[in-house]
Every structure is written in structure tokens, then in C-alpha cells.
Coordinates of N, CA, C and O in Angstrom, one line a residue:
M1 N 171.4 -10.0 -53.0 CA 170.0 -8.6 -53.5 C 169.5 -8.4 -52.0 O 168.1 -9.4 -51.9
I2 N 168.8 -7.6 -52.0 CA 167.7 -7.2 -50.2 C 166.3 -6.7 -51.4 O 166.5 -5.9 -52.1
L3 N 165.7 -7.4 -51.0 CA 164.3 -7.2 -51.5 C 163.6 -5.8 -51.3 O 163.5 -5.8 -49.9
T4 N 162.9 -4.8 -52.0 CA 162.0 -4.4 -51.7 C 160.7 -4.3 -51.3 O 160.1 -5.7 -51.2
D5 N 160.1 -2.9 -50.3 CA 158.6 -4.0 -50.2 C 158.2 -4.2 -51.6 O 157.5 -5.1 -51.2
R6 N 158.2 -3.2 -52.0 CA 157.1 -3.9 -53.8 C 157.8 -5.1 -54.2 O 156.7 -6.2 -54.2
E7 N 159.2 -5.8 -54.2 CA 159.3 -7.1 -54.2 C 158.9 -7.5 -53.1 O 158.4 -9.1 -54.0
I8 N 158.7 -7.3 -51.9 CA 158.1 -8.3 -51.1 C 157.1 -8.7 -51.9 O 156.2 -9.7 -51.7
Q9 N 155.8 -7.2 -51.7 CA 154.5 -8.1 -51.6 C 153.7 -8.6 -53.2 O 153.3 -9.2 -53.5
I10 N 154.7 -8.8 -54.2 CA 155.0 -9.5 -55.3 C 154.8 -10.6 -55.2 O 154.5 -11.4 -55.9
A11 N 155.8 -11.1 -54.1 CA 156.7 -12.2 -53.6 C 155.7 -13.1 -53.0 O 154.9 -14.1 -53.5
I12 N 154.8 -11.8 -52.4 CA 153.5 -12.7 -51.5 C 152.7 -13.0 -52.5 O 151.9 -14.2 -52.1
Q13 N 152.5 -11.9 -53.3 CA 150.9 -12.4 -54.2 C 151.9 -13.5 -55.3 O 150.6 -14.0 -55.3
T14 N 152.7 -13.8 -55.7 CA 152.6 -14.7 -56.6 C 152.9 -16.2 -55.7 O 152.9 -17.4 -56.4
G15 N 153.2 -16.3 -54.7 CA 153.2 -17.2 -53.9 C 155.0 -17.5 -53.3 O 154.9 -19.0 -52.7
A16 N 155.6 -17.3 -54.3 CA 156.8 -17.4 -53.5 C 157.7 -17.2 -52.4 O 158.4 -17.8 -51.3
I17 N 156.4 -15.5 -51.3 CA 156.4 -16.2 -50.2 C 155.3 -16.2 -49.4 O 154.4 -15.4 -49.9
I18 N 155.4 -17.0 -48.7 CA 153.6 -17.4 -47.9 C 153.7 -16.6 -46.4 O 154.7 -16.9 -45.8
V19 N 153.5 -15.5 -46.2 CA 152.7 -15.0 -44.4 C 151.9 -15.0 -44.4 O 150.7 -15.2 -45.2
D20 N 151.3 -15.7 -43.7 CA 149.7 -16.1 -42.4 C 149.5 -15.7 -41.3 O 150.4 -16.7 -40.7
P21 N 149.0 -15.0 -41.0 CA 148.1 -14.0 -41.8 C 148.8 -12.6 -43.1 O 149.8 -13.0 -43.0
D22 N 148.1 -12.9 -43.5 CA 148.1 -11.5 -44.8 C 148.6 -10.3 -44.2 O 148.3 -10.0 -43.6
P23 N 149.8 -9.6 -44.4 CA 150.7 -8.1 -43.7 C 149.6 -7.5 -43.8 O 149.9 -7.4 -45.4
D24 N 149.7 -6.4 -43.2 CA 148.6 -5.3 -43.5 C 149.5 -4.5 -43.7 O 151.0 -4.3 -43.7
L25 N 149.9 -3.3 -44.8 CA 150.8 -2.6 -45.5 C 151.0 -1.6 -44.8 O 152.1 -1.1 -44.9
S26 N 150.8 -1.3 -43.6 CA 151.7 -0.6 -42.6 C 152.4 -1.4 -41.9 O 153.9 -1.1 -41.4
F27 N 152.7 -2.6 -42.0 CA 154.3 -4.2 -42.1 C 154.4 -3.4 -42.6 O 155.9 -4.3 -42.1
Y28 N 155.2 -2.9 -43.9 CA 155.9 -2.8 -45.1 C 156.6 -1.5 -44.6 O 156.2 -0.5 -43.8
S29 N 158.1 -1.6 -45.3 CA 159.6 -0.4 -44.6 C 159.6 -0.6 -45.9 O 159.7 -1.5 -46.8
S30 N 160.6 0.5 -46.3 CA 161.0 0.4 -48.3 C 162.1 -1.2 -48.2 O 161.8 -1.3 -49.5
T31 N 162.5 -1.8 -47.5 CA 163.6 -2.8 -47.1 C 163.4 -4.6 -46.4 O 163.7 -4.9 -46.3
S32 N 161.7 -4.4 -46.3 CA 161.6 -5.3 -44.7 C 160.0 -5.6 -44.6 O 159.3 -4.4 -45.0
L33 N 160.0 -6.5 -43.9 CA 158.0 -7.3 -43.2 C 158.4 -6.4 -41.8 O 158.9 -8.2 -41.2
D34 N 157.6 -5.9 -41.2 CA 157.5 -6.6 -39.6 C 156.3 -7.2 -39.7 O 155.1 -8.0 -40.8
L35 N 157.0 -8.3 -38.4 CA 156.4 -9.9 -37.9 C 155.7 -9.1 -36.3 O 156.5 -8.3 -35.4
T36 N 154.7 -10.4 -35.8 CA 154.0 -9.7 -34.9 C 154.1 -10.9 -33.8 O 154.6 -12.2 -33.7
L37 N 154.5 -10.3 -32.2 CA 154.6 -11.3 -31.1 C 152.9 -12.2 -30.9 O 151.9 -11.9 -30.9
D38 N 153.1 -13.7 -31.3 CA 152.4 -14.3 -30.8 C 152.4 -14.3 -29.0 O 153.4 -13.9 -28.6
G39 N 151.5 -15.1 -29.0 CA 150.5 -15.5 -27.0 C 151.8 -16.0 -26.6 O 151.4 -16.2 -24.8
R40 N 152.4 -16.7 -26.9 CA 153.0 -17.9 -25.9 C 154.6 -17.2 -26.4 O 155.2 -17.5 -26.9
L41 N 155.0 -17.7 -24.5 CA 156.5 -17.4 -24.3 C 157.0 -19.0 -24.3 O 156.4 -19.2 -24.0
T42 N 158.4 -18.8 -23.9 CA 159.1 -20.4 -23.2 C 159.7 -19.3 -22.9 O 160.5 -19.0 -23.0
L43 N 159.4 -20.1 -21.1 CA 160.1 -19.3 -20.0 C 161.5 -20.0 -18.9 O 161.3 -21.3 -18.7
F44 N 162.7 -19.9 -18.9 CA 163.6 -20.9 -18.0 C 163.3 -20.7 -17.3 O 162.8 -19.8 -16.4
K45 N 163.1 -22.1 -17.1 CA 163.0 -22.4 -15.1 C 163.9 -21.6 -14.4 O 165.5 -21.5 -14.8
E46 N 163.9 -21.2 -12.7 CA 165.3 -20.4 -12.1 C 165.5 -22.1 -11.8 O 164.4 -22.8 -11.3
P47 N 166.8 -21.7 -11.4 CA 167.9 -23.3 -11.2 C 167.1 -23.0 -9.5 O 167.0 -22.6 -8.6
K48 N 167.0 -24.5 -8.9 CA 166.8 -24.9 -7.3 C 167.7 -24.6 -6.3 O 169.0 -24.6 -7.1
G49 N 167.9 -23.8 -5.6 CA 169.0 -23.9 -4.5 C 169.7 -25.3 -4.4 O 169.1 -26.6 -4.1
G50 N 170.8 -25.4 -4.5 CA 171.4 -26.1 -3.9 C 172.3 -27.0 -5.6 O 172.6 -28.7 -5.6
L51 N 171.7 -26.8 -6.5 CA 171.1 -27.6 -7.7 C 171.7 -27.1 -8.9 O 172.0 -25.8 -9.1
A52 N 173.4 -27.5 -9.0 CA 173.8 -27.0 -10.5 C 174.1 -27.9 -11.7 O 174.1 -29.1 -11.9
I53 N 173.5 -26.8 -12.7 CA 172.9 -27.7 -13.9 C 174.0 -27.1 -15.0 O 174.3 -25.3 -15.2
T54 N 174.6 -28.1 -15.7 CA 175.7 -27.3 -16.6 C 175.3 -28.4 -18.1 O 175.0 -29.7 -18.3
I55 N 174.8 -27.3 -19.2 CA 174.4 -27.9 -20.9 C 175.6 -28.2 -21.7 O 176.1 -27.5 -21.3
D56 N 175.9 -30.0 -22.6 CA 176.8 -29.7 -22.9 C 176.5 -30.0 -24.6 O 175.9 -31.4 -24.7
P57 N 175.8 -28.9 -25.1 CA 175.7 -29.3 -26.6 C 176.9 -30.6 -27.4 O 176.7 -30.8 -28.4
S58 N 178.0 -30.1 -27.2 CA 179.5 -31.4 -27.7 C 178.7 -32.8 -27.5 O 179.3 -33.0 -27.8
D59 N 178.4 -33.1 -26.6 CA 177.6 -34.0 -26.3 C 177.0 -35.1 -27.3 O 175.8 -34.8 -27.9
V60 N 177.0 -36.2 -27.7 CA 176.3 -37.0 -28.7 C 174.9 -37.5 -28.1 O 174.7 -37.8 -29.4
Q61 N 174.9 -37.1 -27.4 CA 173.5 -38.2 -26.7 C 172.2 -36.3 -26.3 O 171.2 -36.3 -26.0
Y62 N 173.2 -35.2 -26.8 CA 172.7 -33.9 -26.7 C 171.5 -33.6 -27.5 O 172.0 -34.1 -28.6
N63 N 170.3 -33.2 -26.9 CA 168.9 -33.4 -27.3 C 168.4 -31.6 -27.0 O 168.2 -31.1 -26.7
H64 N 169.2 -30.4 -28.0 CA 168.2 -29.4 -27.7 C 166.8 -29.4 -26.9 O 166.6 -28.6 -25.7
E65 N 165.5 -30.1 -27.8 CA 164.2 -29.3 -27.5 C 164.3 -30.8 -26.4 O 163.3 -30.4 -25.2
E66 N 164.8 -31.8 -25.8 CA 164.7 -32.5 -24.8 C 165.6 -31.8 -23.7 O 165.0 -31.2 -22.6
I67 N 166.3 -30.8 -24.0 CA 167.0 -30.2 -22.9 C 166.2 -28.7 -22.8 O 165.8 -28.2 -21.6
L68 N 165.5 -27.8 -24.0 CA 164.5 -27.1 -23.5 C 163.1 -27.9 -23.0 O 162.7 -26.8 -21.8
G69 N 162.8 -28.3 -23.3 CA 161.5 -29.4 -22.3 C 161.9 -29.8 -20.8 O 161.0 -29.2 -20.2
E70 N 163.0 -29.6 -20.1 CA 163.4 -29.7 -19.2 C 163.9 -28.7 -18.5 O 163.7 -28.1 -17.0
T71 N 164.6 -27.7 -19.0 CA 164.9 -26.3 -17.7 C 163.6 -25.1 -19.0 O 164.1 -24.0 -17.6
T72 N 163.2 -25.3 -19.5 CA 162.0 -24.6 -20.2 C 160.3 -24.8 -19.8 O 160.0 -25.5 -19.0
S73 N 159.2 -23.5 -19.2 CA 158.3 -23.8 -19.5 C 157.5 -23.0 -20.3 O 157.5 -21.6 -20.4
P74 N 156.5 -23.1 -20.5 CA 155.6 -22.6 -21.6 C 154.7 -21.7 -21.0 O 154.2 -21.8 -19.1
H75 N 154.6 -20.6 -21.6 CA 153.5 -19.7 -20.3 C 153.1 -18.9 -21.4 O 153.3 -18.2 -22.1
D76 N 151.6 -18.6 -21.2 CA 150.2 -17.5 -22.4 C 150.1 -16.3 -21.7 O 150.1 -16.1 -20.5
I77 N 151.1 -15.5 -22.7 CA 150.6 -14.4 -22.2 C 149.1 -13.7 -22.4 O 148.5 -13.6 -23.0
D78 N 148.9 -12.8 -20.7 CA 147.4 -12.9 -21.0 C 147.4 -11.0 -22.0 O 147.8 -10.1 -21.1
P79 N 146.8 -11.0 -22.4 CA 146.4 -10.3 -23.3 C 146.3 -8.6 -22.7 O 146.2 -7.8 -22.9
A80 N 144.9 -8.8 -21.5 CA 145.2 -7.8 -20.3 C 146.0 -7.6 -19.5 O 146.2 -6.0 -19.8
L81 N 147.2 -7.7 -18.8 CA 148.1 -7.3 -18.3 C 149.3 -7.7 -18.9 O 150.1 -6.8 -18.6
G82 N 149.8 -8.6 -20.7 CA 151.3 -7.8 -21.1 C 151.8 -9.4 -20.0 O 151.2 -10.3 -19.2
Y83 N 153.0 -9.1 -20.4 CA 154.3 -10.1 -19.8 C 154.8 -8.6 -19.3 O 155.6 -8.6 -20.7
D84 N 155.9 -8.8 -18.5 CA 156.7 -8.3 -17.9 C 158.0 -8.4 -18.2 O 158.4 -9.9 -16.7
F85 N 158.4 -8.3 -19.0 CA 159.8 -8.9 -19.1 C 161.0 -8.4 -18.8 O 161.6 -7.0 -18.9
K86 N 161.7 -9.4 -17.6 CA 162.5 -8.2 -16.5 C 164.1 -8.0 -17.4 O 164.1 -9.3 -18.2
P87 N 164.3 -7.5 -16.7 CA 166.2 -7.1 -16.9 C 166.5 -8.3 -17.1 O 166.6 -9.1 -15.6
G88 N 168.0 -8.4 -17.6 CA 168.3 -9.4 -18.0 C 168.0 -11.3 -18.1 O 168.7 -11.7 -18.6
Q89 N 166.7 -11.1 -18.4 CA 166.3 -12.5 -18.9 C 166.2 -12.7 -20.4 O 166.2 -11.9 -21.0
M90 N 165.9 -13.6 -20.4 CA 166.0 -14.1 -21.8 C 164.7 -15.7 -21.8 O 165.2 -16.3 -20.5
L91 N 164.2 -15.3 -23.0 CA 162.9 -15.7 -23.5 C 162.7 -16.5 -24.5 O 164.1 -15.7 -25.4
L92 N 162.0 -17.5 -25.0 CA 162.4 -17.6 -26.6 C 160.2 -17.5 -26.4 O 159.8 -17.1 -25.4
A93 N 159.8 -16.5 -27.9 CA 159.0 -16.0 -28.0 C 159.0 -17.3 -29.2 O 159.5 -17.4 -29.9
W94 N 157.9 -16.3 -30.3 CA 157.2 -17.2 -31.1 C 156.6 -15.8 -31.9 O 155.8 -14.5 -31.6
T95 N 157.1 -16.1 -33.4 CA 156.5 -15.0 -34.6 C 154.7 -15.3 -34.7 O 154.3 -16.7 -34.7
K96 N 153.7 -14.5 -34.5 CA 152.5 -14.7 -34.7 C 152.4 -15.9 -35.9 O 151.6 -16.5 -36.0
E97 N 152.9 -14.8 -37.2 CA 152.5 -15.7 -38.5 C 153.8 -17.1 -38.8 O 154.3 -16.4 -38.5
Y98 N 153.5 -17.6 -39.8 CA 153.5 -18.5 -40.4 C 154.2 -18.1 -41.5 O 154.1 -17.8 -42.3
V99 N 156.0 -18.5 -41.6 CA 156.3 -17.8 -43.2 C 156.6 -19.1 -44.0 O 157.0 -20.1 -43.3
E100 N 156.7 -19.3 -45.2 CA 157.2 -20.4 -45.7 C 158.0 -19.5 -47.2 O 157.6 -18.4 -47.9
L101 N 159.3 -19.8 -47.1 CA 160.5 -19.4 -48.5 C 160.2 -20.5 -48.9 O 161.0 -21.6 -49.0
K102 N 159.3 -20.2 -50.4 CA 160.0 -21.7 -51.5 C 161.3 -21.8 -51.5 O 161.4 -21.0 -52.0
S103 N 161.6 -23.5 -51.3 CA 163.0 -23.2 -52.2 C 163.4 -22.9 -53.5 O 164.4 -22.1 -53.7
Q104 N 162.3 -23.1 -54.4 CA 162.1 -22.4 -55.9 C 162.2 -21.2 -55.8 O 162.5 -20.7 -57.5
S105 N 161.6 -20.5 -55.1 CA 161.4 -19.0 -55.2 C 163.2 -17.8 -55.3 O 163.1 -16.7 -55.6
R106 N 164.5 -18.7 -55.1 CA 165.5 -18.5 -54.9 C 165.6 -17.1 -53.8 O 166.2 -16.4 -53.8
I107 N 165.0 -17.5 -52.1 CA 164.6 -15.9 -51.7 C 165.1 -17.1 -50.3 O 164.5 -17.4 -49.8
A108 N 165.6 -15.8 -49.4 CA 166.4 -16.4 -48.6 C 166.2 -15.1 -47.1 O 165.4 -14.3 -47.6
A109 N 166.1 -14.9 -45.9 CA 165.5 -13.9 -44.9 C 166.7 -14.2 -44.0 O 166.8 -14.9 -43.8
R110 N 166.5 -12.8 -43.4 CA 166.9 -12.7 -41.5 C 166.0 -12.3 -41.2 O 165.6 -11.2 -41.5
V111 N 165.8 -12.8 -39.7 CA 164.7 -11.4 -39.1 C 166.0 -11.1 -38.1 O 167.0 -11.2 -37.5
E112 N 165.4 -9.7 -37.6 CA 166.5 -8.3 -37.1 C 165.4 -7.7 -35.8 O 163.9 -7.8 -36.4
G113 N 166.1 -7.1 -35.1 CA 165.3 -6.8 -34.6 C 164.5 -5.6 -34.7 O 164.8 -5.2 -36.0
K114 N 163.9 -4.6 -34.1 CA 163.2 -3.5 -34.7 C 163.9 -2.2 -33.7 O 164.3 -2.4 -32.4
S115 N 164.5 -1.4 -34.8 CA 164.9 -0.5 -33.7 C 164.5 0.5 -32.0 O 164.9 0.5 -31.5
S116 N 163.7 0.6 -33.0 CA 162.0 1.0 -31.7 C 162.7 0.0 -30.4 O 162.8 0.7 -29.1
L117 N 162.6 -1.0 -30.2 CA 162.6 -2.2 -29.0 C 163.9 -2.3 -28.9 O 164.8 -1.7 -27.5
A118 N 165.1 -2.6 -29.8 CA 166.2 -2.3 -29.7 C 167.2 -0.7 -28.8 O 167.6 -1.4 -27.7
R119 N 166.8 0.2 -29.1 CA 166.7 0.9 -28.5 C 166.7 0.9 -27.1 O 166.9 1.8 -26.5
L120 N 165.4 0.1 -26.6 CA 165.2 -0.1 -25.2 C 165.7 -1.2 -24.2 O 165.7 -1.9 -23.1
G121 N 166.7 -2.0 -25.5 CA 167.6 -2.9 -24.9 C 166.8 -4.4 -24.9 O 168.1 -5.1 -24.3
I122 N 166.1 -4.6 -26.0 CA 165.7 -5.7 -26.1 C 166.5 -6.6 -27.2 O 166.8 -5.9 -28.4
G123 N 167.2 -7.3 -27.7 CA 168.1 -8.3 -27.9 C 167.0 -9.8 -28.7 O 166.2 -9.9 -27.9
I124 N 166.4 -9.9 -30.1 CA 165.8 -10.3 -30.8 C 166.0 -12.0 -31.2 O 165.5 -12.5 -31.2
H125 N 167.6 -11.9 -31.4 CA 167.5 -12.9 -32.0 C 169.6 -13.9 -31.7 O 169.3 -14.5 -32.6
L126 N 169.9 -13.0 -30.5 CA 171.0 -13.4 -30.3 C 172.6 -13.4 -31.6 O 172.6 -12.5 -32.6
T127 N 171.7 -14.6 -32.4 CA 172.8 -14.7 -33.1 C 172.3 -15.7 -34.6 O 173.1 -16.5 -35.0
A128 N 171.0 -15.8 -34.5 CA 170.3 -17.0 -35.3 C 169.0 -16.0 -36.1 O 168.3 -16.3 -36.0
P129 N 169.9 -14.8 -37.0 CA 168.8 -14.2 -37.9 C 168.6 -15.6 -39.4 O 167.3 -14.4 -39.4
T130 N 169.3 -16.3 -39.2 CA 169.0 -17.4 -40.7 C 167.3 -18.0 -41.0 O 167.3 -18.9 -40.3
I131 N 167.1 -17.4 -41.8 CA 165.8 -17.9 -42.4 C 166.2 -18.9 -43.9 O 165.7 -18.0 -44.8
H132 N 166.4 -19.8 -43.4 CA 166.7 -20.4 -44.9 C 165.6 -20.5 -46.1 O 164.5 -20.9 -45.6
A133 N 166.6 -20.5 -47.3 CA 165.4 -20.7 -48.6 C 164.8 -22.6 -47.5 O 165.4 -23.0 -47.7
G134 N 163.2 -22.3 -48.6 CA 163.1 -23.7 -48.1 C 162.6 -24.1 -46.7 O 161.5 -24.5 -46.2
F135 N 162.9 -23.4 -46.0 CA 161.8 -22.9 -44.6 C 160.4 -22.8 -44.7 O 159.7 -21.6 -45.4
S136 N 159.8 -23.7 -43.4 CA 158.3 -23.3 -43.9 C 158.0 -23.4 -41.8 O 158.9 -24.4 -41.4
G137 N 157.2 -21.9 -41.5 CA 156.8 -22.7 -40.0 C 156.7 -21.6 -39.1 O 156.9 -20.0 -39.7
Q138 N 156.3 -21.2 -38.2 CA 156.4 -20.0 -37.5 C 158.4 -19.6 -37.0 O 158.4 -20.3 -36.9
I139 N 158.4 -18.4 -36.7 CA 159.8 -17.9 -36.2 C 160.0 -17.8 -35.2 O 159.4 -17.7 -34.2
R140 N 160.6 -18.5 -34.2 CA 161.3 -18.8 -32.9 C 162.3 -18.2 -32.3 O 163.1 -17.8 -33.2
L141 N 162.3 -17.4 -32.0 CA 163.1 -15.7 -31.5 C 163.9 -16.2 -29.9 O 163.1 -16.5 -28.6
E142 N 164.8 -15.2 -30.3 CA 165.4 -15.8 -29.3 C 166.0 -14.8 -28.3 O 166.4 -13.5 -28.7
M143 N 164.7 -14.0 -27.2 CA 165.4 -12.7 -26.5 C 166.0 -12.5 -25.2 O 165.5 -12.9 -24.3
V144 N 166.6 -11.6 -25.2 CA 167.2 -10.8 -24.0 C 166.5 -9.5 -24.4 O 166.4 -8.7 -24.4
N145 N 166.4 -9.1 -22.8 CA 166.3 -8.2 -21.6 C 167.7 -7.3 -21.6 O 167.9 -7.9 -20.3
H146 N 168.5 -6.1 -22.3 CA 169.7 -5.9 -21.8 C 169.1 -4.8 -20.5 O 170.2 -3.9 -20.6
N147 N 167.9 -3.9 -20.9 CA 167.4 -3.3 -20.2 C 168.1 -3.5 -18.6 O 168.0 -3.9 -18.0
K148 N 167.6 -1.9 -17.5 CA 167.4 -2.1 -16.5 C 166.1 -1.7 -15.8 O 166.1 -2.5 -14.5
F149 N 164.9 -2.2 -16.3 CA 163.7 -2.2 -16.3 C 163.0 -3.0 -17.1 O 163.4 -3.6 -17.6
P150 N 162.0 -3.0 -16.4 CA 160.9 -4.0 -17.0 C 160.6 -3.7 -18.5 O 160.1 -2.7 -18.8
I151 N 160.1 -4.8 -19.4 CA 159.7 -4.5 -20.7 C 158.3 -4.6 -21.4 O 158.4 -6.2 -21.3
K152 N 157.2 -4.7 -21.1 CA 155.7 -4.7 -21.3 C 155.8 -5.7 -23.0 O 156.4 -5.1 -23.8
L153 N 155.6 -6.6 -23.0 CA 155.6 -7.7 -24.0 C 154.1 -8.1 -24.4 O 153.6 -8.3 -23.4
R154 N 153.7 -7.5 -25.5 CA 151.7 -8.0 -25.7 C 151.4 -9.1 -26.4 O 152.4 -8.6 -27.1
P155 N 150.7 -9.8 -27.0 CA 150.9 -10.5 -27.8 C 150.1 -8.9 -29.4 O 149.3 -8.2 -28.6
G156 N 150.7 -9.1 -30.1 CA 150.3 -8.7 -31.4 C 151.4 -7.6 -31.6 O 150.7 -6.8 -32.9
M157 N 151.9 -7.3 -31.2 CA 152.7 -5.5 -31.0 C 154.2 -6.1 -32.0 O 154.5 -7.7 -31.5
K158 N 154.2 -5.3 -32.8 CA 155.3 -5.4 -34.0 C 157.0 -6.2 -32.7 O 157.0 -5.4 -31.9
I159 N 157.4 -7.1 -33.3 CA 158.6 -8.0 -32.6 C 160.0 -7.9 -33.4 O 160.7 -7.7 -32.7
C160 N 160.5 -8.2 -34.6 CA 161.0 -8.2 -35.9 C 160.7 -7.9 -36.5 O 159.9 -7.4 -36.7
Q161 N 161.1 -7.7 -37.9 CA 160.8 -7.3 -38.9 C 162.0 -8.6 -39.4 O 162.9 -8.8 -39.1
L162 N 161.6 -9.4 -41.5 CA 162.4 -9.8 -42.3 C 163.1 -8.8 -43.6 O 162.1 -8.3 -43.7
I163 N 164.1 -9.7 -43.8 CA 165.0 -8.9 -44.7 C 164.9 -10.1 -45.3 O 165.6 -10.9 -45.1
F164 N 164.5 -9.7 -46.8 CA 164.1 -10.8 -47.6 C 165.3 -10.6 -49.2 O 165.9 -9.6 -49.0
E165 N 166.3 -11.9 -48.9 CA 167.3 -11.7 -50.1 C 166.9 -12.9 -51.0 O 166.6 -13.5 -51.1
Q166 N 167.6 -12.3 -52.5 CA 167.2 -13.4 -53.1 C 168.6 -14.1 -53.7 O 169.9 -13.6 -53.0
T167 N 169.0 -15.3 -53.7 CA 169.8 -16.1 -53.6 C 170.8 -16.3 -54.7 O 169.2 -16.1 -56.0
V168 N 171.5 -17.1 -55.1 CA 172.3 -16.8 -56.3 C 172.1 -18.3 -56.9 O 172.9 -19.4 -56.4
G169 N 170.9 -18.6 -57.6 CA 170.5 -20.3 -57.7 C 169.8 -20.8 -56.3 O 168.8 -20.2 -55.4
T170 N 169.1 -21.6 -56.9 CA 168.2 -22.5 -55.8 C 168.7 -23.9 -55.1 O 169.9 -24.7 -55.9
P171 N 168.5 -24.2 -54.0 CA 169.4 -24.9 -53.2 C 168.6 -26.1 -53.8 O 167.7 -26.7 -54.8
V172 N 170.1 -27.0 -53.8 CA 170.0 -28.9 -54.2 C 168.2 -29.0 -53.4 O 168.0 -30.0 -53.8
R173 N 168.5 -29.1 -52.1 CA 167.1 -29.2 -51.4 C 167.0 -28.2 -50.3 O 167.6 -27.8 -50.3
G174 N 165.4 -28.5 -50.2 CA 165.1 -27.0 -49.3 C 166.1 -27.4 -48.1 O 166.6 -28.6 -47.5
Y175 N 165.4 -26.1 -47.0 CA 165.8 -26.2 -45.9 C 165.4 -27.6 -44.8 O 164.3 -27.8 -44.8
E176 N 165.9 -28.4 -44.2 CA 165.7 -29.8 -43.4 C 166.1 -29.8 -42.4 O 165.7 -31.2 -41.4
G177 N 166.9 -28.9 -41.8 CA 167.7 -29.0 -40.3 C 166.2 -28.8 -39.6 O 165.1 -28.8 -39.4
R178 N 166.7 -28.9 -38.2 CA 166.4 -29.2 -36.7 C 164.1 -27.9 -36.5 O 164.0 -28.7 -35.9
F179 N 164.9 -27.5 -37.0 CA 163.5 -26.3 -36.9 C 162.5 -26.1 -37.8 O 161.7 -25.3 -38.3
A180 N 162.8 -27.1 -39.2 CA 161.5 -26.8 -40.0 C 160.9 -27.3 -39.8 O 160.4 -28.1 -38.9
G181 N 159.4 -26.8 -40.3 CA 158.2 -26.6 -39.5 C 158.0 -26.9 -38.2 O 156.8 -27.5 -37.7
Q182 N 158.8 -25.1 -38.0 CA 158.0 -25.4 -36.0 C 157.3 -24.5 -36.1 O 157.4 -23.4 -36.8
T183 N 156.6 -24.9 -34.8 CA 155.4 -24.3 -34.8 C 155.4 -24.3 -33.0 O 155.9 -24.5 -32.5
N184 N 154.2 -23.0 -33.0 CA 154.2 -23.4 -31.1 C 152.3 -23.8 -30.8 O 152.5 -23.9 -29.4
A185 N 152.4 -24.4 -32.0 CA 151.6 -25.2 -31.4 C 151.7 -26.1 -29.7 O 152.0 -26.3 -29.8
K186 N 150.1 -26.0 -29.5 CA 150.4 -27.0 -27.7 C 150.5 -28.2 -28.1 O 149.5 -28.3 -28.9
K187 N 150.9 -29.1 -27.5 CA 150.9 -30.6 -27.5 C 150.1 -30.8 -25.9 O 150.2 -30.5 -25.7
G188 N 149.7 -32.3 -26.2 CA 148.7 -32.6 -25.7 C 148.1 -32.9 -25.3 O 147.1 -32.8 -23.8

């Protein structure tokens, strides 16, 4: 079952779903809640001439965060200038909002793109839309610009939507995967 705007609002009011900061009423549609873009992006580095890198996720020593640390760099969007998202570029972004889905609330979610951006060629989550029951943190977005033109990204723009789903029962344990508690907090 997909929650309607009314049920999402009730779940937020009762603490079954936490969204911080509190969403404005304009962020609700009939069956989803819009989230906005945070000001920090993670950009993939351009390979240097003559250097070939192959990533092997099946290697027993593979650690995705270490690999991302070596192949990406953080970028803060200048609010006045925005960021020109180039054609064919992939980047990682964050939602501004912190989201928590209490395990006992029997709610999971899917992050989906917004049709207004999809029609411009922006893919928001590639193939990783699931926000598990028990998740807490900011949502990391895997974004690609499929357009032939750059598209301006700005902090605070509506970037994606959450579709909340009722689960059948509660999980034995809450989400404990590698992305539990993720945030874009600056390190260091």
C-alpha cells in the first residue's frame, strides 16, 4: 500500500516518519513528498592521461567508501552561481532533509525522480530507490544528466520525491546496511 499525502502527514505528526526540516505543505502531492537538494555534491575525478583504473566490486577487499574516496572529490555548490550539471556526467548528491523511518512504524519508501527533471534527462537514483524500514540519515542520490545540454543545479531546489509504502509486519531488525546513518557532514 502506498501512503497518501494525508497518511504521510499523520505519520510525520506521530513520529512514525521523521523529516527534518519539516516539509512545507507545497512539498506534498497526492502520494509523495518532495525532497530538496543539499549544497554539497560528490564529483567523480577525470582520469589522468595514460592511467587506467578498473573497479572490481567482487574483490573481497573492495570497500565502496574507500573507492569513492579515491575517485571522487567534494564540491560545494555556490548558491549564487549554481552548478552546471554537464551532459553525460554522473555525480552523487544528497537530500537536504534528514529522513528516519522507524522500524516499528511498518513504513519503507522509494526515492523517485521528479517528472519535471526527468523530462530534462536527469536520472536521480539509477537503480537504487529503496529506503528500508529502519533507515535514518540523509538520502544519497546517484544522478546522471542524459540531456545534450547542461542543467543548473541549485541548493534547495526540489530534486526528488519519496513514495512511502506500508510493510506487511515489522522487520526482525531495523536497517543495518552499509548506508545506515549516512550524512553529507564535512569530515575533518
